[in-house]
N, CA, C and O atoms as a MOPAC input file, in Angstrom:
PM7 MOZYME 1SCF
protein

 N    119.09900 1   100.09100 1    65.02400 1
 C    119.98700 1   101.22700 1    65.07900 1
 C    119.20300 1   102.49200 1    64.77700 1
 O    118.35200 1   102.50900 1    63.88800 1
 N    119.49500 1   103.54500 1    65.51700 1
 C    118.90200 1   104.84900 1    65.26200 1
 C    119.96000 1   105.71900 1    64.58000 1
 O    121.11500 1   105.75400 1    65.00500 1
 N    119.55700 1   106.41000 1    63.53100 1
 C    120.45800 1   107.20200 1    62.70500 1
 C    119.86800 1   108.60300 1    62.56800 1
 O    118.82800 1   108.77500 1    61.93200 1
 N    120.52600 1   109.61400 1    63.16100 1
 C    120.01000 1   110.98100 1    63.10200 1
 C    121.12300 1   111.95700 1    62.72100 1
 O    122.30900 1   111.69900 1    62.92800 1
 N    120.69600 1   113.08400 1    62.15900 1
 C    121.62200 1   114.14500 1    61.77000 1
 C    121.01000 1   115.46700 1    62.22400 1
 O    119.84200 1   115.74200 1    61.95200 1
 N    121.79600 1   116.27500 1    62.91100 1
 C    121.28600 1   117.56300 1    63.36900 1
 C    121.15200 1   118.51700 1    62.17900 1
 O    121.81200 1   118.34400 1    61.15500 1
 N    120.29700 1   119.51400 1    62.32800 1
 C    120.08400 1   120.47800 1    61.24500 1
 C    121.36700 1   121.23300 1    60.87400 1
 O    121.62200 1   121.42500 1    59.68500 1
 N    122.18900 1   121.67100 1    61.85000 1
 C    123.45300 1   122.31500 1    61.46200 1
 C    124.36300 1   121.38000 1    60.64700 1
 O    125.04600 1   121.83200 1    59.72900 1
 N    124.37400 1   120.08400 1    60.97700 1
 C    125.17700 1   119.12500 1    60.20800 1
 C    124.62200 1   118.96400 1    58.79300 1
 O    125.38600 1   118.85300 1    57.83500 1
 N    123.31100 1   118.95100 1    58.66200 1
 C    122.69500 1   118.85600 1    57.33300 1
 C    123.11400 1   120.05000 1    56.48600 1
 O    123.45100 1   119.89100 1    55.31300 1
 N    123.09700 1   121.23900 1    57.07000 1
 C    123.51200 1   122.43700 1    56.33700 1
 C    124.98300 1   122.35600 1    55.93700 1
 O    125.35200 1   122.82800 1    54.86200 1
 N    125.82200 1   121.77200 1    56.77800 1
 C    127.23300 1   121.57600 1    56.44800 1
 C    127.36400 1   120.65700 1    55.24500 1
 O    128.11800 1   120.95200 1    54.31700 1
 N    126.63100 1   119.53700 1    55.25200 1
 C    126.67900 1   118.60800 1    54.11600 1
 C    126.20800 1   119.28300 1    52.83300 1
 O    126.81800 1   119.10400 1    51.77900 1
 N    125.13300 1   120.05300 1    52.91400 1
 C    124.60000 1   120.74900 1    51.73600 1
 C    125.66900 1   121.66000 1    51.14100 1
 O    125.86200 1   121.69800 1    49.92600 1
 N    126.35300 1   122.38500 1    52.00100 1
 C    127.39900 1   123.30700 1    51.53100 1
 C    128.62000 1   122.55300 1    51.00000 1
 O    129.08900 1   122.83200 1    49.89600 1
 N    129.12700 1   121.62000 1    51.76600 1
 C    130.38100 1   120.92800 1    51.41900 1
 C    130.24500 1   119.98900 1    50.22500 1
 O    131.17800 1   119.84900 1    49.43400 1
 N    129.08700 1   119.34500 1    50.09200 1
 C    128.89700 1   118.38900 1    48.99500 1
 C    128.07300 1   118.97500 1    47.85000 1
 O    127.73600 1   118.27300 1    46.89600 1
 N    127.75200 1   120.26300 1    47.95100 1
 C    126.95900 1   120.94800 1    46.92700 1
 C    125.67100 1   120.17200 1    46.63400 1
 O    125.36500 1   119.84300 1    45.48800 1
 N    124.92900 1   119.89200 1    47.70900 1
 C    123.71800 1   119.08100 1    47.60600 1
 C    122.50400 1   119.93200 1    47.26600 1
 O    122.43500 1   121.11900 1    47.58600 1
 N    121.55500 1   119.28700 1    46.60800 1
 C    120.27000 1   119.92800 1    46.35600 1
 C    119.17300 1   118.88100 1    46.52200 1
 O    119.44900 1   117.68900 1    46.65100 1
 N    117.94000 1   119.34000 1    46.51700 1
 C    116.80500 1   118.44700 1    46.71100 1
 C    116.87300 1   117.28700 1    45.72800 1
 O    117.12900 1   117.47800 1    44.53900 1
 N    116.64100 1   116.08000 1    46.24100 1
 C    116.67600 1   114.87300 1    45.42800 1
 C    118.00200 1   114.13300 1    45.48000 1
 O    118.09700 1   113.00600 1    44.99400 1
 N    119.03500 1   114.74900 1    46.06500 1
 C    120.33800 1   114.08600 1    46.17900 1
 C    120.32900 1   113.05100 1    47.29600 1
 O    119.47400 1   113.07700 1    48.18100 1
 N    121.29200 1   112.14500 1    47.23700 1
 C    121.46100 1   111.09300 1    48.23200 1
 C    122.90700 1   111.10000 1    48.72400 1
 O    123.83500 1   111.32600 1    47.94800 1
 N    123.08500 1   110.85000 1    50.01800 1
 C    124.41300 1   110.78600 1    50.61000 1
 C    124.54900 1   109.46700 1    51.35800 1
 O    123.74100 1   109.13700 1    52.22600 1
 N    125.58500 1   108.72600 1    51.00300 1
 C    125.82600 1   107.41700 1    51.62200 1
 C    126.92300 1   107.52200 1    52.68000 1
 O    127.94100 1   108.18200 1    52.47300 1
 N    126.69800 1   106.86300 1    53.81400 1
 C    127.70800 1   106.68000 1    54.84000 1
 C    128.10500 1   105.21400 1    54.79300 1
 O    127.24300 1   104.33600 1    54.82000 1
 N    129.41100 1   104.94200 1    54.72300 1
 C    129.84900 1   103.56500 1    54.54900 1
 C    131.11700 1   103.27500 1    55.34700 1
 O    131.88100 1   104.17800 1    55.68600 1
 N    131.31700 1   101.99500 1    55.63600 1
 C    132.51400 1   101.54600 1    56.34300 1
 C    133.66800 1   101.50800 1    55.35200 1
 O    133.54800 1   100.94600 1    54.26300 1
 N    134.78800 1   102.11300 1    55.74100 1
 C    135.97300 1   102.07700 1    54.88400 1
 C    137.17600 1   101.63400 1    55.70300 1
 O    137.25800 1   101.88900 1    56.90500 1
 N    138.09600 1   100.97600 1    55.04000 1
 C    139.30500 1   100.49000 1    55.70000 1
 C    140.21700 1   101.67300 1    55.98400 1
 O    140.39200 1   102.55100 1    55.13900 1
 N    140.79300 1   101.68900 1    57.17000 1
 C    141.71600 1   102.75000 1    57.55800 1
 C    141.04700 1   103.76000 1    58.46600 1
 O    139.82200 1   103.80200 1    58.58800 1
 N    141.86400 1   104.56000 1    59.09200 1
 C    141.33700 1   105.53700 1    60.03100 1
 C    141.05400 1   104.89300 1    61.36800 1
 O    141.53900 1   103.80200 1    61.66800 1
 N    140.27000 1   105.57700 1    62.15800 1
 C    139.93800 1   105.01600 1    63.46800 1
 C    138.52600 1   105.44100 1    63.84800 1
 O    138.02400 1   106.47900 1    63.41600 1
 N    137.92500 1   104.62900 1    64.64700 1
 C    136.60300 1   104.92900 1    65.18200 1
 C    136.48300 1   104.28100 1    66.54000 1
 O    137.32200 1   103.47400 1    66.94100 1
 N    135.43300 1   104.64500 1    67.23800 1
 C    135.22700 1   104.05300 1    68.56100 1
 C    134.40300 1   102.77400 1    68.48800 1
 O    134.18800 1   102.11900 1    69.50700 1
 N    133.93100 1   102.40500 1    67.27600 1
 C    133.10400 1   101.20200 1    67.16600 1
 C    133.77900 1   100.06000 1    66.42200 1
 O    133.44600 1    98.90000 1    66.66200 1
 N    134.73000 1   100.35600 1    65.51500 1
 C    135.40600 1    99.29700 1    64.75900 1
 C    136.87000 1    99.66900 1    64.56000 1
 O    137.17900 1   100.64500 1    63.87600 1
 N    137.75500 1    98.90500 1    65.14400 1
 C    139.18700 1    99.15700 1    65.01600 1
 C    139.63500 1    98.95300 1    63.56400 1
 O    139.26200 1    97.96700 1    62.92800 1
 N    140.42300 1    99.87400 1    63.05300 1
 C    140.96200 1    99.75200 1    61.70300 1
 C    140.02900 1   100.22600 1    60.60300 1
 O    140.36000 1   100.12400 1    59.42200 1
 N    138.87600 1   100.74000 1    60.97400 1
 C    137.89800 1   101.23700 1    60.00400 1
 C    137.46000 1   102.63900 1    60.40200 1
 O    137.63100 1   103.05700 1    61.54700 1
 N    136.89700 1   103.35200 1    59.44600 1
 C    136.30200 1   104.65200 1    59.72700 1
 C    135.08600 1   104.82700 1    58.82300 1
 O    134.82900 1   104.01100 1    57.93800 1
 N    134.35500 1   105.89000 1    59.06000 1
 C    133.14300 1   106.13300 1    58.30200 1
 C    133.45100 1   107.04900 1    57.11600 1
 O    133.99500 1   108.14100 1    57.28500 1
 N    133.09700 1   106.59000 1    55.92000 1
 C    133.26300 1   107.38700 1    54.71400 1
 C    131.92700 1   107.94800 1    54.27300 1
 O    130.87300 1   107.46800 1    54.69300 1
 N    131.97100 1   108.97300 1    53.41800 1
 C    130.74800 1   109.55000 1    52.86700 1
 C    130.91700 1   109.73300 1    51.36600 1
 O    132.01000 1   110.02200 1    50.88000 1
 N    129.81400 1   109.55900 1    50.64100 1
 C    129.83600 1   109.80800 1    49.19400 1
 C    128.43800 1   110.19400 1    48.73200 1
 O    127.43100 1   109.82100 1    49.33300 1
 N    128.41600 1   110.93500 1    47.67300 1
 C    127.15700 1   111.36300 1    47.06600 1
 C    126.81500 1   110.32900 1    46.00000 1
 O    127.41600 1   110.31300 1    44.92600 1
 N    125.84200 1   109.46300 1    46.30200 1
 C    125.46000 1   108.39700 1    45.38100 1
 C    124.06300 1   107.89600 1    45.71000 1
 O    123.53900 1   108.16200 1    46.79200 1
 N    123.47400 1   107.18400 1    44.78900 1
 C    122.13300 1   106.63700 1    44.98800 1
 C    122.19300 1   105.32600 1    45.76500 1
 O    123.15700 1   104.57300 1    45.63100 1
 N    121.17500 1   105.04700 1    46.57300 1
 C    121.15100 1   103.78800 1    47.32500 1
 C    120.88000 1   102.58600 1    46.42600 1
 O    120.19200 1   102.68700 1    45.41000 1
 N    121.43800 1   101.44800 1    46.82600 1
 C    121.16000 1   100.17300 1    46.16800 1
 C    120.20300 1    99.38900 1    47.05200 1
 O    119.13700 1    98.96400 1    46.60600 1
 N    120.59400 1    99.20100 1    48.31700 1
 C    119.76100 1    98.50500 1    49.29900 1
 C    119.95000 1    99.17900 1    50.65600 1
 O    120.66900 1    98.68100 1    51.52300 1
 N    119.29300 1   100.31300 1    50.81600 1
 C    119.44900 1   101.09800 1    52.04300 1
 C    118.91500 1   100.34700 1    53.24800 1
 O    117.79600 1    99.83400 1    53.23500 1
 N    119.73600 1   100.29100 1    54.29400 1
 C    119.32000 1    99.64900 1    55.53600 1
 C    118.75800 1   100.64800 1    56.52300 1
 O    117.81600 1   100.34300 1    57.25400 1
 N    119.33400 1   101.84400 1    56.54900 1
 C    118.87900 1   102.92900 1    57.41500 1
 C    118.87600 1   104.21200 1    56.59700 1
 O    119.77600 1   104.44400 1    55.78900 1
 N    117.86900 1   105.03700 1    56.80700 1
 C    117.80100 1   106.31100 1    56.09000 1
 C    117.40300 1   107.43300 1    57.03900 1
 O    116.77700 1   107.20900 1    58.07600 1
 N    117.78300 1   108.63700 1    56.65400 1
 C    117.38600 1   109.84900 1    57.35600 1
 C    117.14700 1   110.89300 1    56.27500 1
 O    118.03400 1   111.17000 1    55.46800 1
 N    115.96400 1   111.46500 1    56.25600 1
 C    115.62700 1   112.43100 1    55.21800 1
 C    115.38800 1   113.81000 1    55.81900 1
 O    114.74500 1   113.95800 1    56.85800 1
 N    115.92900 1   114.82000 1    55.12800 1
 C    115.73300 1   116.20100 1    55.54000 1
 C    116.05900 1   117.11700 1    54.36900 1
 O    116.97900 1   116.84400 1    53.59800 1
 N    115.31400 1   118.18700 1    54.24000 1
 C    115.53700 1   119.19200 1    53.20200 1
 C    115.54600 1   118.57900 1    51.80100 1
 O    116.23800 1   119.07300 1    50.91100 1
 N    114.77700 1   117.50300 1    51.60500 1
 C    114.69500 1   116.85900 1    50.30100 1
 C    115.89100 1   115.99600 1    49.95800 1
 O    116.03200 1   115.55500 1    48.81800 1
 N    116.75700 1   115.75000 1    50.93400 1
 C    117.96400 1   114.94500 1    50.73600 1
 C    117.84200 1   113.67600 1    51.57500 1
 O    117.39800 1   113.72200 1    52.72200 1
 N    118.23500 1   112.55300 1    51.00100 1
 C    118.22500 1   111.28500 1    51.72300 1
 C    119.64600 1   110.90800 1    52.10400 1
 O    120.51300 1   110.77100 1    51.24000 1
 N    119.88300 1   110.74300 1    53.38800 1
 C    121.15600 1   110.26500 1    53.92200 1
 C    120.91800 1   108.79100 1    54.26800 1
 O    119.90200 1   108.45300 1    54.87600 1
 N    121.84100 1   107.92400 1    53.88700 1
 C    121.56100 1   106.50300 1    54.08300 1
 C    122.81200 1   105.68400 1    54.36900 1
 O    123.94200 1   106.10200 1    54.11800 1
 N    122.54900 1   104.48300 1    54.91200 1
 C    123.56300 1   103.46200 1    55.15000 1
 C    123.05200 1   102.19500 1    54.48000 1
 O    121.93100 1   101.75700 1    54.73900 1
 N    123.86900 1   101.61300 1    53.62400 1
 C    123.47600 1   100.37400 1    52.95100 1
 C    123.42100 1    99.22600 1    53.96000 1
 O    124.14100 1    99.22600 1    54.95800 1
 N    122.56100 1    98.25900 1    53.68400 1
 C    122.47300 1    97.06600 1    54.53800 1
 C    123.83800 1    96.43000 1    54.75200 1
 O    124.15400 1    96.00200 1    55.86200 1
 N    124.65900 1    96.36400 1    53.69000 1
 C    125.95600 1    95.69100 1    53.78300 1
 C    126.94700 1    96.41900 1    54.69700 1
 O    127.98100 1    95.85300 1    55.05000 1
 N    126.64800 1    97.66400 1    55.08500 1
 C    127.54000 1    98.41100 1    55.97300 1
 C    127.03500 1    98.51300 1    57.40700 1
 O    127.70200 1    99.11600 1    58.24800 1
 N    125.88200 1    97.94100 1    57.70300 1
 C    125.33000 1    98.04300 1    59.05800 1
 C    126.19600 1    97.33800 1    60.10900 1
 O    126.15000 1    97.69600 1    61.28600 1
 N    126.98100 1    96.34200 1    59.69500 1
 C    127.85000 1    95.62900 1    60.63600 1
 C    128.79400 1    96.60500 1    61.36200 1
 O    129.15300 1    96.39100 1    62.52000 1
 N    129.17800 1    97.65000 1    60.67800 1
 C    130.13500 1    98.62200 1    61.22400 1
 C    129.64400 1    99.23100 1    62.54600 1
 O    130.45100 1    99.52900 1    63.42600 1
 N    128.35400 1    99.41200 1    62.68200 1
 C    127.79200 1   100.10400 1    63.83800 1
 C    127.61500 1    99.20900 1    65.05200 1
 O    127.46000 1    99.71300 1    66.16400 1
 N    127.63300 1    97.91100 1    64.87000 1
 C    127.61700 1    96.90500 1    65.94300 1
 C    126.92100 1    97.36700 1    67.22300 1
 O    127.56600 1    97.72400 1    68.20900 1
 N    125.59200 1    97.35100 1    67.17900 1
 C    124.77800 1    97.67700 1    68.34800 1
 C    124.95500 1    99.11600 1    68.84900 1
 O    124.84800 1    99.38100 1    70.04700 1
 N    125.22200 1   100.02700 1    67.93100 1
 C    125.36200 1   101.43600 1    68.27400 1
 C    124.40200 1   102.28000 1    67.43700 1
 O    124.09200 1   101.94400 1    66.29400 1
 N    123.94400 1   103.37100 1    68.02200 1
 C    123.19800 1   104.38400 1    67.29300 1
 C    124.19200 1   105.43500 1    66.81500 1
 O    125.26900 1   105.58800 1    67.39200 1
 N    123.83100 1   106.15100 1    65.76800 1
 C    124.69700 1   107.18500 1    65.22000 1
 C    123.96800 1   108.51500 1    65.16400 1
 O    122.87900 1   108.62000 1    64.59900 1
 N    124.58300 1   109.53000 1    65.75800 1
 C    124.08100 1   110.89500 1    65.64800 1
 C    125.21400 1   111.72900 1    65.05400 1
 O    126.31800 1   111.77900 1    65.59600 1
 N    124.92100 1   112.38300 1    63.93200 1
 C    125.92000 1   113.21600 1    63.27200 1
 C    125.62900 1   114.66100 1    63.64900 1
 O    124.51700 1   115.15800 1    63.47100 1
 N    126.66100 1   115.32500 1    64.17500 1
 C    126.51800 1   116.69800 1    64.64900 1
 C    127.54900 1   117.59000 1    63.96000 1
 O    128.50500 1   117.11000 1    63.35000 1
 N    127.32900 1   118.89300 1    64.07300 1
 C    128.25300 1   119.87900 1    63.51900 1
 C    128.87800 1   120.67500 1    64.65800 1
 O    128.18500 1   121.10600 1    65.58000 1
 N    130.20000 1   120.86600 1    64.58600 1
 C    130.90600 1   121.67400 1    65.57900 1
 C    131.20200 1   123.04300 1    64.97900 1
 O    131.99100 1   123.15600 1    64.04100 1
 N    130.57500 1   124.07100 1    65.51400 1
 C    130.85100 1   125.43900 1    65.04200 1
 C    132.29400 1   125.83200 1    65.36800 1
 O    132.94600 1   126.53800 1    64.59900 1
 N    132.77000 1   125.37000 1    66.50100 1
 C    134.13100 1   125.70800 1    66.93600 1
 C    135.17400 1   125.23200 1    65.92100 1
 O    136.12200 1   125.95500 1    65.61500 1
 N    134.99600 1   124.01400 1    65.40200 1
 C    135.97400 1   123.43500 1    64.47600 1
 C    135.51900 1   123.46400 1    63.01600 1
 O    136.27600 1   123.07700 1    62.12500 1
 N    134.29400 1   123.91700 1    62.76700 1
 C    133.70700 1   123.94000 1    61.42600 1
 C    133.81800 1   122.57000 1    60.75200 1
 O    134.29700 1   122.45200 1    59.62400 1
 N    133.36500 1   121.54000 1    61.47000 1
 C    133.39100 1   120.18300 1    60.93500 1
 C    132.30300 1   119.35500 1    61.59500 1
 O    131.73900 1   119.72800 1    62.62500 1
 N    132.02800 1   118.22400 1    60.97200 1
 C    131.03900 1   117.31900 1    61.55100 1
 C    131.72500 1   116.34100 1    62.49300 1
 O    132.93000 1   116.10300 1    62.40600 1
 N    130.93200 1   115.78500 1    63.38600 1
 C    131.42700 1   114.74300 1    64.28300 1
 C    130.40600 1   113.63100 1    64.35400 1
 O    129.20700 1   113.85700 1    64.19500 1
 N    130.89300 1   112.42600 1    64.59600 1
 C    130.04900 1   111.24800 1    64.68500 1
 C    129.96200 1   110.82400 1    66.13900 1
 O    130.97700 1   110.53400 1    66.77200 1
 N    128.75000 1   110.78900 1    66.66500 1
 C    128.51000 1   110.42600 1    68.04900 1
 C    127.86500 1   109.03700 1    68.07600 1
 O    126.70200 1   108.87600 1    67.70800 1
 N    128.63100 1   108.04100 1    68.51500 1
 C    128.13100 1   106.66500 1    68.61300 1
 C    127.72700 1   106.38800 1    70.03800 1
 O    128.50300 1   106.62200 1    70.96500 1
 N    126.50900 1   105.88600 1    70.22500 1
 C    126.07100 1   105.49800 1    71.56500 1
 C    125.57800 1   104.05400 1    71.51200 1
 O    124.93000 1   103.64200 1    70.55000 1
 N    125.89200 1   103.29700 1    72.55300 1
 C    125.44800 1   101.90900 1    72.60700 1
 C    123.95700 1   101.84300 1    72.74100 1
 O    123.35100 1   102.61100 1    73.48900 1
 N    123.35600 1   100.91000 1    72.00300 1
 C    121.91500 1   100.70100 1    72.09500 1
 C    121.60200 1   100.02600 1    73.41100 1
 O    122.38500 1    99.22100 1    73.91300 1
 N    120.45500 1   100.36000 1    73.96400 1
 C    120.05400 1    99.74500 1    75.23700 1
 C    119.28900 1    98.48100 1    75.01200 1
 O    118.87300 1    97.83200 1    75.97200 1

């Protein structure tokens, strides 16, 4: 799986989660909501340290990660997190791996 975050999205996370260098942000599967990759689940975020990171993306001194136990959620998909200036929010772009 490829896991990327655009620079505008990183700046959104820094502002919204009051992040600074050395912080960690976890993306995890949570029950409820909707997604295009897992019915009945959605992607949650929290500011916490990794236990067993399966995928990581580092930028601006911040580590964004997905724990090994949550990789099932992506089921053969890559994740690109982008920021929408129009809506002032992030979006998750899932693409099937080739």
